[in-house]
XYZ file of C-alpha atoms in Angstrom:
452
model
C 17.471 -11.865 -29.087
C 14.962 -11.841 -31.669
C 12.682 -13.619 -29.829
C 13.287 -11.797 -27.057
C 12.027 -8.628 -28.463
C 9.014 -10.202 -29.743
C 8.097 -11.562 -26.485
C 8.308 -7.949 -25.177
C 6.902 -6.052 -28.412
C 3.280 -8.803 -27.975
C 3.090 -7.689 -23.877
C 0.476 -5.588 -22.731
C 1.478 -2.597 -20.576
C -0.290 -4.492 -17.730
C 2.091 -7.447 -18.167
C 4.885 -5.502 -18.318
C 4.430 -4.183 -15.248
C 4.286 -6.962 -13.556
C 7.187 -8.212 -15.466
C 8.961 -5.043 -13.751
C 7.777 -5.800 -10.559
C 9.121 -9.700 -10.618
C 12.176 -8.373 -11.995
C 12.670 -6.102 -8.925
C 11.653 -8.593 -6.482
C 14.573 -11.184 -8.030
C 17.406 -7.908 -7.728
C 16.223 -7.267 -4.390
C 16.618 -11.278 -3.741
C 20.377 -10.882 -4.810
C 20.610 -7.914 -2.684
C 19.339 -9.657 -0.206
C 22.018 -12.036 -0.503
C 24.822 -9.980 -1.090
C 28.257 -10.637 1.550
C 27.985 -8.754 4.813
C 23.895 -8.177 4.468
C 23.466 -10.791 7.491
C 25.030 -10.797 10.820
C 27.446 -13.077 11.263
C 26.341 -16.533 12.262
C 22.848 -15.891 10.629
C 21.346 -18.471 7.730
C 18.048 -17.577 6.348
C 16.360 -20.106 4.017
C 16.146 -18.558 0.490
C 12.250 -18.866 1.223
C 12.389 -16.303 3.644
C 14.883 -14.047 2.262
C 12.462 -13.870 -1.038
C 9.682 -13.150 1.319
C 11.707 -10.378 2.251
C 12.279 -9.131 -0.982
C 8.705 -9.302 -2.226
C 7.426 -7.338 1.160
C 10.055 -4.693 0.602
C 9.024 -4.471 -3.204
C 5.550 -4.007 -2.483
C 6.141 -2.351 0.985
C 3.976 -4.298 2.636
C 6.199 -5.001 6.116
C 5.158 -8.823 6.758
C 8.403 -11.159 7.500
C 9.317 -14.488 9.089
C 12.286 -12.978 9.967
C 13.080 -10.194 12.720
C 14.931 -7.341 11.127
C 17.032 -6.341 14.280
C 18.178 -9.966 14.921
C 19.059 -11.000 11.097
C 20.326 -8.068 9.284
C 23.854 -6.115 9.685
C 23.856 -2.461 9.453
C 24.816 -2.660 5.777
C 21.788 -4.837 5.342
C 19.434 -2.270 7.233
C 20.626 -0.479 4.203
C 19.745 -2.323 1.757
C 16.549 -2.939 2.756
C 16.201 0.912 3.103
C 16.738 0.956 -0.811
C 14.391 -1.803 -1.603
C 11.901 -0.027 0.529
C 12.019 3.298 -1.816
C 12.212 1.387 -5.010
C 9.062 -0.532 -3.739
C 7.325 2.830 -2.005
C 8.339 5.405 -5.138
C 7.307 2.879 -7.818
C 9.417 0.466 -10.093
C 8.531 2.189 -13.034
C 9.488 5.616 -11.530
C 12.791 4.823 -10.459
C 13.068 3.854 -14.274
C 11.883 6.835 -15.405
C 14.258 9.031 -12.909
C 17.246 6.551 -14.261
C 16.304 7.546 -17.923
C 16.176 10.912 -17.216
C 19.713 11.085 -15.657
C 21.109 8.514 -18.278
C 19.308 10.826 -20.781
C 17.395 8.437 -22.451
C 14.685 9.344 -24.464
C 11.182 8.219 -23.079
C 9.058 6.535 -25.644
C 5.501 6.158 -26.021
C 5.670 2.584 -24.728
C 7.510 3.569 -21.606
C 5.091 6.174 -21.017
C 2.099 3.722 -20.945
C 4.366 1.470 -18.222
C 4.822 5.062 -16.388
C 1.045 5.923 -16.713
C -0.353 2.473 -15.390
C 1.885 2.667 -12.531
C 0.774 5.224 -11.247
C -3.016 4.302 -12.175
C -3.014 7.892 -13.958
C -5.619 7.970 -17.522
C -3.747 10.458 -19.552
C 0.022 10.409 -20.582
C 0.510 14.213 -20.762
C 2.964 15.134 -17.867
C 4.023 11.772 -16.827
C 7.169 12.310 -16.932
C 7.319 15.517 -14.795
C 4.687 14.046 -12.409
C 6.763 11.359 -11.721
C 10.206 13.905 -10.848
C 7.559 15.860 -8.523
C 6.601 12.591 -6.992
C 10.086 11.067 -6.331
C 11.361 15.012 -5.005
C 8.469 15.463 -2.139
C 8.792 11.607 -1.123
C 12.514 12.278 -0.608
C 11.982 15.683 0.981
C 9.263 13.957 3.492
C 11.797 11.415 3.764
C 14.457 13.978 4.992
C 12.454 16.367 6.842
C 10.967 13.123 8.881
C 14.586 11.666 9.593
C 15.895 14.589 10.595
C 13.154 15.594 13.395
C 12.923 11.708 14.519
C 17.445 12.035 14.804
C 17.346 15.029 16.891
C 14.494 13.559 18.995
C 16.326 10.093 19.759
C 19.481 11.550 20.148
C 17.854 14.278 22.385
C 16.941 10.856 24.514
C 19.468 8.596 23.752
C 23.074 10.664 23.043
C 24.447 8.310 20.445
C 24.510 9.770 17.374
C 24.931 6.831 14.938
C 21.949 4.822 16.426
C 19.912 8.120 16.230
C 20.848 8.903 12.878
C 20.200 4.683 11.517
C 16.701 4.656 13.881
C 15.654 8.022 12.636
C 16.231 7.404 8.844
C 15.189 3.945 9.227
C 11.715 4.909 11.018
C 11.476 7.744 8.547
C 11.273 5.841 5.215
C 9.810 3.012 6.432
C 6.486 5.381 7.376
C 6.706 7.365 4.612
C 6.616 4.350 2.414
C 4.205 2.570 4.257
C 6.926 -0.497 4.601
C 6.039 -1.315 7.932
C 9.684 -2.812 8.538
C 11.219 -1.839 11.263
C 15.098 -2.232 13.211
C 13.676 -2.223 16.875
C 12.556 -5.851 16.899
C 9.276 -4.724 18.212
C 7.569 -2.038 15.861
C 7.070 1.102 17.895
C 5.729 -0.195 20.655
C 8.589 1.022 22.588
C 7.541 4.214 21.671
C 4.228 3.637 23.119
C 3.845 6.258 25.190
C 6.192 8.287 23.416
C 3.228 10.849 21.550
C 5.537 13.432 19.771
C 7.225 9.587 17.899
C 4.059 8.910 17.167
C 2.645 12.314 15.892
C 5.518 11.876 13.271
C 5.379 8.567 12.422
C 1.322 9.168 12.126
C 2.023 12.444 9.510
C 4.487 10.601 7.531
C 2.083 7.718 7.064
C -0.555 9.720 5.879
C 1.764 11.622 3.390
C 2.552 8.668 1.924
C -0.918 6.896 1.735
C -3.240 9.888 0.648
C -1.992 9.656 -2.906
C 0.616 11.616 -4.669
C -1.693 13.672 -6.696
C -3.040 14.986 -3.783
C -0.232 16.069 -2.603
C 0.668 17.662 -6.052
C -2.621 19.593 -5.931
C -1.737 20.518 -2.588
C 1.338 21.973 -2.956
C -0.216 24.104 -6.189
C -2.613 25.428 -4.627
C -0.564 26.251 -2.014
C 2.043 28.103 -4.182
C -0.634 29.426 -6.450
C 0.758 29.120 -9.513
C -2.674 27.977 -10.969
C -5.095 31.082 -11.843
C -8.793 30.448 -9.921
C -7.264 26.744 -9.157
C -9.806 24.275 -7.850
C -8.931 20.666 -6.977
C -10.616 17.846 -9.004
C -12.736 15.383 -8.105
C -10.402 12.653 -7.094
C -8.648 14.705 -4.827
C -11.846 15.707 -3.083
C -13.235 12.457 -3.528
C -9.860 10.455 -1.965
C -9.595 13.204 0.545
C -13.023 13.082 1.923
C -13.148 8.544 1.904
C -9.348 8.975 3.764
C -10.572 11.314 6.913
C -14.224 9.275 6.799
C -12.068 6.365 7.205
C -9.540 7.388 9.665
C -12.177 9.290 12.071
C -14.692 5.950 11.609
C -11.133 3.757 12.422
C -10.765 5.488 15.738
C -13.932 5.990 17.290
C -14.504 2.021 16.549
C -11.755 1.160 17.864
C -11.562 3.330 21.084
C -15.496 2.075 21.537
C -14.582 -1.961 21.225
C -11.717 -1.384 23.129
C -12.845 0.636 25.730
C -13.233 -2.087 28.131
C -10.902 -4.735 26.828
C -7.398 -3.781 25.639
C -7.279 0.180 26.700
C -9.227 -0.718 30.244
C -7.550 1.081 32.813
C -5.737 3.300 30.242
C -6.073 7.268 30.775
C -8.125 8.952 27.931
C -4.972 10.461 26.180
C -3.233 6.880 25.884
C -5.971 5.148 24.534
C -6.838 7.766 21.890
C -3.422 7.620 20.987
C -3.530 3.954 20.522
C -6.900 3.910 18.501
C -5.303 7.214 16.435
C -2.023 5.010 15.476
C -4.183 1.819 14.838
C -6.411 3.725 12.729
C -3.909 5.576 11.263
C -1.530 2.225 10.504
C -4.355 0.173 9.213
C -4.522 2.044 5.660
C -0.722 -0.015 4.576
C 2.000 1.105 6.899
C 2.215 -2.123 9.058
C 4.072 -0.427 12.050
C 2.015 -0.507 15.639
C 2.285 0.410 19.171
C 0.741 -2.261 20.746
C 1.114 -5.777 20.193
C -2.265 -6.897 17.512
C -2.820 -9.665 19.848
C -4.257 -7.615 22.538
C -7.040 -6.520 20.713
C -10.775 -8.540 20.801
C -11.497 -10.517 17.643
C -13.618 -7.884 16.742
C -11.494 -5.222 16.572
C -9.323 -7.543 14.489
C -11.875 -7.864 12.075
C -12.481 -4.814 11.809
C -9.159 -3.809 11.353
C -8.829 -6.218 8.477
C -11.870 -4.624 6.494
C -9.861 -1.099 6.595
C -6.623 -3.587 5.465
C -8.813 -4.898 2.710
C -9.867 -1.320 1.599
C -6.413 0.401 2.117
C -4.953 3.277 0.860
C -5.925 5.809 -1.914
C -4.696 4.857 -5.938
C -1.355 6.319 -6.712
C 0.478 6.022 -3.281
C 2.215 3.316 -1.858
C -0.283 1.447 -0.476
C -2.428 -1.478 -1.467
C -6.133 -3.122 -0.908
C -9.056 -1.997 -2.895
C -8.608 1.644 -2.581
C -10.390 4.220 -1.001
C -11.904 5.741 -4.005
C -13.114 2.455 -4.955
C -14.315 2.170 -2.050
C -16.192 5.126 -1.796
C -17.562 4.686 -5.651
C -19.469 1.208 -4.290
C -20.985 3.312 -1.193
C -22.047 6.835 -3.545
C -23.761 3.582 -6.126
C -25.478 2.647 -3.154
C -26.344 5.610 -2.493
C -27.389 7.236 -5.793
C -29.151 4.030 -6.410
C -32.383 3.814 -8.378
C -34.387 1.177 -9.990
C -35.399 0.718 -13.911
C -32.432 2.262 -14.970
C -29.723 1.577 -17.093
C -27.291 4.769 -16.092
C -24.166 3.430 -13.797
C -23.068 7.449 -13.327
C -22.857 8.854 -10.109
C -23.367 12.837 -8.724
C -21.021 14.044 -6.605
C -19.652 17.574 -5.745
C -21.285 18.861 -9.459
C -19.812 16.234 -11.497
C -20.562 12.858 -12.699
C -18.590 9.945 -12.177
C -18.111 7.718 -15.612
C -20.337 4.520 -15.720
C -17.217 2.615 -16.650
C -15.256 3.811 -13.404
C -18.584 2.146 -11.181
C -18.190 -0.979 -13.478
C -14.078 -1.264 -12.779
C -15.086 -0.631 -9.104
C -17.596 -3.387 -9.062
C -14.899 -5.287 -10.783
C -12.092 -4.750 -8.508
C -14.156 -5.243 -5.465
C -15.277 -8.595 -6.899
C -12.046 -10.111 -7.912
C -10.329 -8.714 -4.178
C -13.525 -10.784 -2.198
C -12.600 -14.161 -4.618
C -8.629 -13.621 -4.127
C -8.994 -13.263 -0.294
C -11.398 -15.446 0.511
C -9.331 -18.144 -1.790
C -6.269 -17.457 0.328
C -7.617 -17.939 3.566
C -9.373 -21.137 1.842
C -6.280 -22.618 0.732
C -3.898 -21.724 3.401
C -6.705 -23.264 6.505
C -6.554 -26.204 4.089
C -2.678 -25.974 3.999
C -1.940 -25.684 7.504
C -4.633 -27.450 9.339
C -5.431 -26.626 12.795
C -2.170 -24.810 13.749
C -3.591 -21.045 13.480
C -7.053 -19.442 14.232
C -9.274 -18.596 11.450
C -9.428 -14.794 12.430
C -5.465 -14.815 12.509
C -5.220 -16.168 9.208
C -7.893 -14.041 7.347
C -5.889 -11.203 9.762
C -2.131 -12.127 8.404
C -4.234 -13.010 4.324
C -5.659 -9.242 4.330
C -2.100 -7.559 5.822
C -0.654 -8.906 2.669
C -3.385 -7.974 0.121
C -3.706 -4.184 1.741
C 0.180 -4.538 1.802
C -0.007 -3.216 5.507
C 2.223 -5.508 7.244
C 0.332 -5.783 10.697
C 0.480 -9.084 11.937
C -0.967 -11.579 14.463
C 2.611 -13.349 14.607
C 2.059 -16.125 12.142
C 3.789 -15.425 9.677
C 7.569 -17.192 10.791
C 5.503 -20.161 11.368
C 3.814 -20.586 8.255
C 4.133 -23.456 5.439
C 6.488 -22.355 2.321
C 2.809 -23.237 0.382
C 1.195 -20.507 2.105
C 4.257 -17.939 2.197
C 3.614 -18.126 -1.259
C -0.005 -17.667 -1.540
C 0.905 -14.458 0.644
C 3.514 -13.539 -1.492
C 1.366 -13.700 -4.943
C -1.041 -11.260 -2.227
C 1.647 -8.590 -1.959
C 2.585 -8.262 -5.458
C -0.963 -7.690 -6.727
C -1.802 -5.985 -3.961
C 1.382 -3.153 -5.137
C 0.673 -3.481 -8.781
C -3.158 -2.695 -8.641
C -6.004 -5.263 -9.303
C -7.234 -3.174 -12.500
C -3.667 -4.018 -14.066
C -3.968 -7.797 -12.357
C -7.731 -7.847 -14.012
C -6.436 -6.766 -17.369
C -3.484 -8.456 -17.496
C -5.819 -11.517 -17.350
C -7.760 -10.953 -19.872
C -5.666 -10.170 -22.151
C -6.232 -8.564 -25.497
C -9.583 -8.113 -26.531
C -11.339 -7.124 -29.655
C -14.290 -4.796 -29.429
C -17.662 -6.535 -29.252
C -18.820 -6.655 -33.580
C -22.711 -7.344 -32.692
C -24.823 -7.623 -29.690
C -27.389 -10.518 -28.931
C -31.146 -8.328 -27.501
C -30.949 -7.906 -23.980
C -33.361 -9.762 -21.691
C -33.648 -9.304 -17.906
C -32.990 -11.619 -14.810
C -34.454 -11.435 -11.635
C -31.778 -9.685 -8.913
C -32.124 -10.204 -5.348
């Protein structure tokens, strides 16, 4: 036991979490396996059920395995629970536990809280984190129960409503991308008020929490002359850029390919969900494979960006992202200033410099995946459905070419590894790395290189 506690006592805050997240992904493995989860007849290899796991963890929505086909309705349960543990956050589930158990929170705790939830300051953690988990399970409930009434207005049986509509909910909401039909939503295709839903709850759950904190304040008023910061305008602004830029390429590419023939309103609705789907929610109305290879590409740079920080998506981020494009920007030569004007405020040279960093690290990652797993299975999948399936997992999306049941265990892992740092952040993943690091005593003089 000693040793135990030493082991834990010499982590940093960035290994713990991903301690936390590993130690998730094995409960939800056991869950996983639990009597009655499978229906009867079923086997899955313990490969794919931990694939399972990790996906649900970090809500990403890829599996081998179709959820209809393998799973009981107890395990449609289960998976609903490792879905919200995943979508809320490991560490906030803790925190909600420790509240309830009455535990008191300590300072270390609080840093595990703060980093998971990529906030800078520990003030108000705590009662961020019960505002978080409340509106996720309000949009939760308010998105079940208009998706019930709706399928049992078209289909009157009131226990498949109520298990579609809760299932379709939460799985949107927290961007899990799993889904009980067997084929996404694309029976739902040219169902638009489904889709309106499914579209809202995505977004709720991919904007960023914060956001939706400083929406709902502002809302209520409860903050004298309240103006929202920077990030929120900032992750806000990147978001609709992206989402508006998502459709319009894709209803252009497509135009004469996969929505030829198509009335207007269909295909808008298609390029709307695509768009809207591509940030980390995974579910889709039409089958990926339908679309031109460059579509698919494209779709896999809004994968590799992905949602905003502090929501339950993956990739980059958006205000990463859009930190790399204002640099560009605000760019001028012989200077040594990194910060950036935006909206009346500066943006801290270090935030450019973690940006630069993230970006950096998510290109080698990536690219090294798609590397290894060519090299790994040979010539039995197409280079754009591999660096397709190798971004899914990093943006933790879920959207898929259909590779993934047929993959080696080798690179099931390699997408695994993918989805967990993909969940727990690369700034953690770069840190954790590292490692502890004293500050620099002396500096060597500075000389330049030639850039470019």
């Amino acid at each position: 036991m000693p040793v135990i506690k030493q082991f834990f006592r010499k982590m940093t805050p960035q290994q713990g979490i991903v301690l936390f997240y590993i130690f998730a992904i094995i409960i939800a493995f056991l869950m996983l396996n639990l009597p009655f989860v499978h229906k009867p007849g079923v086997k899955v290899d313990p490969i794919d059920t931990l694939f399972v796991a990790v996906s649900g963890i970090s809500v990403t929505g890829l599996t081998p395995v179709t959820i209809l086909d393998t799973y009981s309705t107890f395990g449609h349960f289960i998976i609903l629970i490792i879905l919200n543990i995943g979508g809320i956050g490991v560490m906030a589930i803790g925190t909600i536990l420790w509240v309830l158990l009455g535990k008191h929170i300590g300072i270390r705790e609080r840093q595990l809280i703060m980093l998971d939830n990529n906030r800078n300051i520990m003030s108000g953690t705590v009662k961020l984190i019960i505002e978080i988990v409340r509106a996720i399970l309000i949009i939760e409930a308010v998105g079940a129960s208009l998706l019930t009434f709706y399928f049992y207005m078209d289909k009157p049986d009131l226990k498949e409503a109520i298990i579609q509509g809760i299932f379709v909910s939460i799985s949107a909401t927290t961007n899990g991308g799993l889904d009980i039909t067997g084929n996404s939503l694309v029976p739902y295709s040219n169902d638009y008020f489904v889709q309106t839903i499914v579209m809202f709850l995505i977004i709720l759950g991919s904007i960023g929490f914060p956001v939706l904190m400083e929406i709902k304040a502002y809302i209520k008023n409860k903050v004298p002359n309240f103006r929202f910061s920077l990030f929120a305008k900032v992750t806000t602004i990147t978001y609709l850029i992206l989402f508006v830029l998502g459709t319009l390429v894709i209803l252009i590419v497509e135009h004469n390919h996969a929505f030829s023939g198509m009335s207007w309103h269909k295909s808008l609705f298609y390029a709307l969900f695509q768009s809207t789907t591509s940030r980390s929610a995974g579910l889709q109305t039409i089958d990926q494979n339908h679309f031109s290879e460059a579509t698919n590409m494209f779709m896999s740079g809004l994968m590799f960006i992905g949602s905003s920080p502090n929501s339950v998506g993956g990739g980059i981020r958006t205000t990463t992202f859009a930190i790399l494009i204002l640099f560009l920007i605000n760019y001028r030569t012989n200077t040594d200033n990194l910060s950036i004007k935006v909206f009346n405020r500066e943006i801290y040279g270090t935030d450019v410099l973690r940006s630069f960093a993230v970006v950096t690290v998510a290109i080698i990652l990536t690219f090294t995946s798609v590397f290894l797993i060519m090299a790994m299975e040979g010539q039995e999948h197409d280079l754009i459905k591999v660096f397709f399936e190798v971004m899914s997992a990093f943006g933790t999306c879920g959207l898929s070419m259909g590779i993934t049941p047929d993959l080696e265990n080798g690179s099931k892992a390699i997408l695994m590894i993918l989805m967990l740092i993909g969940r727990v952040g690369l700034i953690a993943f770069i840190i954790m790395l590292s490692g502890h690091r004293e500050a620099d005593k002396f500096h060597y003089p500075k000389e330049r290189i030639q850039i470019g």
